[in-house]
Tab-separated table of C-alpha atoms in Angstrom:
chain	number	residue	atom	x	y	z
A	1	UNK	CA	-13.399	4.728	4.797
A	2	UNK	CA	-13.588	8.226	3.327
A	3	UNK	CA	-14.945	9.762	6.529
A	4	UNK	CA	-12.370	7.993	8.709
A	5	UNK	CA	-9.403	8.836	6.480
A	6	UNK	CA	-10.459	12.442	5.869
A	7	UNK	CA	-10.908	12.890	9.630
A	8	UNK	CA	-7.367	11.601	10.215
A	9	UNK	CA	-5.961	13.838	7.452
A	10	UNK	CA	-7.767	16.932	8.767
A	11	UNK	CA	-6.793	16.258	12.391
A	12	UNK	CA	-3.103	15.800	11.579
A	13	UNK	CA	-3.017	18.883	9.348
A	14	UNK	CA	-4.762	21.174	11.860
A	15	UNK	CA	-3.104	19.968	15.086
A	16	UNK	CA	0.334	21.280	16.007
A	17	UNK	CA	0.719	18.524	18.596
A	18	UNK	CA	0.748	15.850	15.872
A	19	UNK	CA	3.955	16.860	14.136
A	20	UNK	CA	6.023	13.722	14.791
A	21	UNK	CA	7.209	11.481	11.928
A	22	UNK	CA	4.661	8.815	12.925
A	23	UNK	CA	1.767	11.200	12.185
A	24	UNK	CA	3.501	12.446	9.043
A	25	UNK	CA	3.529	8.879	7.704
A	26	UNK	CA	-0.005	8.267	8.993
A	27	UNK	CA	-1.169	11.306	7.021
A	28	UNK	CA	0.245	9.850	3.802
A	29	UNK	CA	-1.139	6.394	4.647
A	30	UNK	CA	-4.638	7.843	5.036
A	31	UNK	CA	-4.220	9.876	1.856
A	32	UNK	CA	-3.141	6.820	-0.154
A	33	UNK	CA	-5.931	4.708	1.366
A	34	UNK	CA	-8.499	7.360	0.401
A	35	UNK	CA	-7.271	7.354	-3.198
A	36	UNK	CA	-6.970	3.553	-3.204
A	37	UNK	CA	-10.610	3.058	-2.192
A	38	UNK	CA	-11.910	5.712	-4.588
A	39	UNK	CA	-10.131	4.057	-7.521
A	40	UNK	CA	-12.644	1.159	-7.366
A	41	UNK	CA	-15.615	1.902	-5.088
A	42	UNK	CA	-17.358	4.724	-7.058
A	43	UNK	CA	-17.395	2.683	-10.268
A	44	UNK	CA	-18.660	-0.359	-8.341
A	45	UNK	CA	-21.531	1.689	-6.881
A	46	UNK	CA	-22.497	2.949	-10.348
A	47	UNK	CA	-22.395	-0.566	-11.818
A	48	UNK	CA	-24.497	-1.998	-8.992
A	49	UNK	CA	-27.232	0.577	-9.654
A	50	UNK	CA	-27.133	0.350	-13.446
A	51	UNK	CA	-28.123	-2.393	-15.871
A	52	UNK	CA	-25.458	-1.272	-18.337
A	53	UNK	CA	-22.101	-2.143	-16.757
A	54	UNK	CA	-19.704	-1.304	-19.565
A	55	UNK	CA	-16.292	0.305	-19.181
A	56	UNK	CA	-14.012	1.661	-21.904
A	57	UNK	CA	-10.541	0.211	-22.414
A	58	UNK	CA	-8.909	3.530	-21.450
A	59	UNK	CA	-10.937	3.765	-18.231
A	60	UNK	CA	-10.096	0.144	-17.473
A	61	UNK	CA	-6.356	0.823	-17.864
A	62	UNK	CA	-6.638	3.947	-15.679
A	63	UNK	CA	-8.362	1.863	-13.007
A	64	UNK	CA	-5.579	-0.738	-13.174
A	65	UNK	CA	-2.931	1.986	-12.854
A	66	UNK	CA	-4.553	3.785	-9.903
A	67	UNK	CA	-5.371	0.508	-8.122
A	68	UNK	CA	-1.760	-0.700	-8.292
A	69	UNK	CA	-0.264	2.753	-7.722
A	70	UNK	CA	-2.071	3.534	-4.472
A	71	UNK	CA	-2.007	-0.095	-3.297
A	72	UNK	CA	1.766	-0.188	-3.715
A	73	UNK	CA	2.059	3.237	-2.068
A	74	UNK	CA	0.224	1.896	0.990
A	75	UNK	CA	2.699	-0.972	1.190
A	76	UNK	CA	5.690	1.383	1.049
A	77	UNK	CA	4.177	3.749	3.638
A	78	UNK	CA	3.562	0.805	5.993
A	79	UNK	CA	7.251	-0.091	5.633
A	80	UNK	CA	8.262	3.501	6.443
A	81	UNK	CA	6.041	3.402	9.534
A	82	UNK	CA	7.796	0.204	10.645
A	83	UNK	CA	11.168	1.890	10.100
A	84	UNK	CA	9.950	4.822	12.203
A	85	UNK	CA	8.916	2.450	15.016
A	86	UNK	CA	12.297	0.698	14.834
A	87	UNK	CA	14.234	3.959	15.116
A	88	UNK	CA	12.107	5.353	17.977
A	89	UNK	CA	12.460	2.123	19.998
A	90	UNK	CA	15.971	0.952	19.133
A	91	UNK	CA	17.698	4.297	18.424
A	92	UNK	CA	15.676	6.574	20.683
A	93	UNK	CA	18.554	8.956	21.531
A	94	UNK	CA	19.158	9.714	17.851
A	95	UNK	CA	15.523	9.556	16.765
A	96	UNK	CA	14.964	13.236	15.900
A	97	UNK	CA	18.284	13.369	14.021
A	98	UNK	CA	17.666	10.224	11.965
A	99	UNK	CA	13.960	10.829	11.305
A	100	UNK	CA	14.081	14.551	10.563
A	101	UNK	CA	11.322	16.172	8.502
A	102	UNK	CA	13.651	16.371	5.492
A	103	UNK	CA	14.492	12.657	5.707
A	104	UNK	CA	10.812	11.718	6.102
A	105	UNK	CA	9.861	13.866	3.100
A	106	UNK	CA	12.529	12.216	0.952
A	107	UNK	CA	11.398	8.730	2.052
A	108	UNK	CA	7.770	9.493	1.184
A	109	UNK	CA	8.824	10.970	-2.172
A	110	UNK	CA	10.765	7.770	-2.929
A	111	UNK	CA	7.648	5.762	-2.007
A	112	UNK	CA	5.534	7.781	-4.477
A	113	UNK	CA	8.112	7.397	-7.266
A	114	UNK	CA	8.548	3.667	-6.575
A	115	UNK	CA	4.776	3.117	-6.657
A	116	UNK	CA	4.509	4.982	-9.942
A	117	UNK	CA	7.304	2.840	-11.397
A	118	UNK	CA	5.548	-0.360	-10.301
A	119	UNK	CA	2.273	0.699	-11.913
A	120	UNK	CA	3.940	1.815	-15.148
A	121	UNK	CA	5.640	-1.572	-15.473
A	122	UNK	CA	2.254	-3.273	-15.104
A	123	UNK	CA	0.646	-1.041	-17.731
A	124	UNK	CA	3.493	-1.193	-20.277
A	125	UNK	CA	3.471	-4.998	-20.158
A	126	UNK	CA	-0.275	-5.129	-20.829
A	127	UNK	CA	-0.755	-2.336	-23.405
A	128	UNK	CA	1.024	-4.027	-26.376
A	129	UNK	CA	-1.241	-7.096	-26.129
A	130	UNK	CA	-3.932	-7.534	-28.809
A	131	UNK	CA	-7.507	-7.570	-27.487
A	132	UNK	CA	-10.040	-8.907	-29.979
A	133	UNK	CA	-12.704	-10.442	-27.732
A	134	UNK	CA	-14.513	-11.641	-25.794
A	135	UNK	CA	-14.835	-8.306	-24.024
A	136	UNK	CA	-16.487	-9.329	-20.751
A	137	UNK	CA	-14.425	-9.192	-17.566
A	138	UNK	CA	-15.347	-11.724	-14.911
A	139	UNK	CA	-14.647	-9.329	-12.040
A	140	UNK	CA	-16.165	-6.266	-10.375
A	141	UNK	CA	-13.184	-4.080	-11.320
A	142	UNK	CA	-10.341	-4.076	-13.837
A	143	UNK	CA	-7.257	-5.960	-12.743
A	144	UNK	CA	-4.561	-7.261	-15.040
A	145	UNK	CA	-5.142	-10.941	-14.313
A	146	UNK	CA	-8.724	-10.749	-15.577
A	147	UNK	CA	-7.771	-8.371	-18.409
A	148	UNK	CA	-5.120	-10.760	-19.756
A	149	UNK	CA	-7.755	-13.457	-20.216
A	150	UNK	CA	-9.258	-11.287	-22.977
A	151	UNK	CA	-6.013	-11.075	-24.976
A	152	UNK	CA	-5.869	-12.936	-28.299
A	153	UNK	CA	-2.371	-14.301	-27.735
A	154	UNK	CA	-0.384	-16.468	-25.360
A	155	UNK	CA	-0.008	-14.365	-22.201
A	156	UNK	CA	1.865	-16.889	-20.049
A	157	UNK	CA	5.151	-14.941	-19.936
A	158	UNK	CA	3.403	-11.580	-19.524
A	159	UNK	CA	1.176	-12.937	-16.771
A	160	UNK	CA	4.201	-14.439	-15.025
A	161	UNK	CA	6.021	-11.093	-15.136
A	162	UNK	CA	2.980	-9.167	-13.898
A	163	UNK	CA	2.226	-11.542	-11.040
A	164	UNK	CA	5.914	-11.784	-10.103
A	165	UNK	CA	6.127	-7.998	-9.976
A	166	UNK	CA	3.154	-7.596	-7.623
A	167	UNK	CA	3.833	-10.811	-5.712
A	168	UNK	CA	7.462	-9.927	-5.102
A	169	UNK	CA	6.558	-6.492	-3.739
A	170	UNK	CA	3.914	-7.977	-1.403
A	171	UNK	CA	6.016	-10.917	-0.182
A	172	UNK	CA	9.371	-9.133	0.187
A	173	UNK	CA	7.711	-6.167	1.918
A	174	UNK	CA	5.869	-8.476	4.326
A	175	UNK	CA	9.089	-10.358	5.179
A	176	UNK	CA	10.939	-7.070	5.735
A	177	UNK	CA	8.157	-5.813	8.012
A	178	UNK	CA	8.035	-9.015	10.070
A	179	UNK	CA	11.835	-9.079	10.350
A	180	UNK	CA	11.867	-5.465	11.566
A	181	UNK	CA	9.337	-6.306	14.274
A	182	UNK	CA	11.333	-9.341	15.380
A	183	UNK	CA	14.273	-6.962	15.934
A	184	UNK	CA	12.010	-4.481	17.739
A	185	UNK	CA	10.527	-7.126	20.077
A	186	UNK	CA	14.007	-8.501	20.754
A	187	UNK	CA	15.272	-5.052	21.745
A	188	UNK	CA	12.275	-4.497	24.068
A	189	UNK	CA	13.775	-6.964	26.535
A	190	UNK	CA	16.086	-4.195	27.706
A	191	UNK	CA	13.253	-1.725	28.311
A	192	UNK	CA	11.222	-1.182	31.468
A	193	UNK	CA	7.725	-2.657	31.796
A	194	UNK	CA	6.196	0.773	31.116
A	195	UNK	CA	8.428	1.267	28.081
A	196	UNK	CA	7.479	-2.142	26.696
A	197	UNK	CA	3.783	-1.384	27.187
A	198	UNK	CA	4.009	1.943	25.343
A	199	UNK	CA	6.029	0.428	22.510
A	200	UNK	CA	3.659	-2.505	22.093
A	201	UNK	CA	0.608	-0.231	22.094
A	202	UNK	CA	1.897	1.542	18.973
A	203	UNK	CA	3.289	-1.574	17.288
A	204	UNK	CA	0.356	-3.974	17.703
A	205	UNK	CA	-2.107	-1.797	15.757
A	206	UNK	CA	0.428	-1.472	12.930
A	207	UNK	CA	1.041	-5.235	12.868
A	208	UNK	CA	-2.721	-5.919	12.657
A	209	UNK	CA	-3.009	-3.558	9.668
A	210	UNK	CA	-0.009	-5.218	8.013
A	211	UNK	CA	-1.461	-8.727	8.410
A	212	UNK	CA	-4.943	-7.689	7.190
A	213	UNK	CA	-3.459	-5.880	4.188
A	214	UNK	CA	-0.709	-8.305	3.169
A	215	UNK	CA	-2.560	-11.565	3.890
A	216	UNK	CA	-5.053	-11.315	0.992
A	217	UNK	CA	-2.445	-9.593	-1.189
A	218	UNK	CA	0.053	-12.453	-0.898
A	219	UNK	CA	-2.737	-15.035	-1.312
A	220	UNK	CA	-3.913	-13.443	-4.578
A	221	UNK	CA	-0.498	-13.136	-6.225
A	222	UNK	CA	0.952	-16.473	-5.111
């Protein structure tokens, strides 16, 4: 994952031919995916090679924050990529005006801020809870669902809020993405066979990523 994403990031940054909004969003998708994988994988490797698999509470909370932050950022970037595909197919004459570099930068900045807000909500709901044991997490990384099981109080409302927060983002985002592609496929009827082929070639790969990413995500939080 690191090699693949770093290769994409380096290629986009060094190539002048890859300056379109699609590659701008792909750069940020690869960046967020790199950070997302490194928020869990290194610790998992260390734990698998060590007999002592302890983690401090602070490190656990940091792992929860980074996991949700970069996971949510990936979701938002995937939505922006779908918006980009919609504009290039359905509003092709105004594409460069609508999806200017300034607009794309603002959209990505909003995605980063929104992801940070989502993660902070998760953390602030969990931090006030009292943790007095047991202190063993039945998972290979820290997530809030497993962490709440260690709290010495009734966490039903907190758990409902946490799951609703993540579940709503996953489900609403998936519905928005699928709805945008329904509109795109409907508009392709007016394109030539060559135009439909080119549009589908860029859309299908994105749809596969969306299904593989959102499928498990929705399953977990519903």
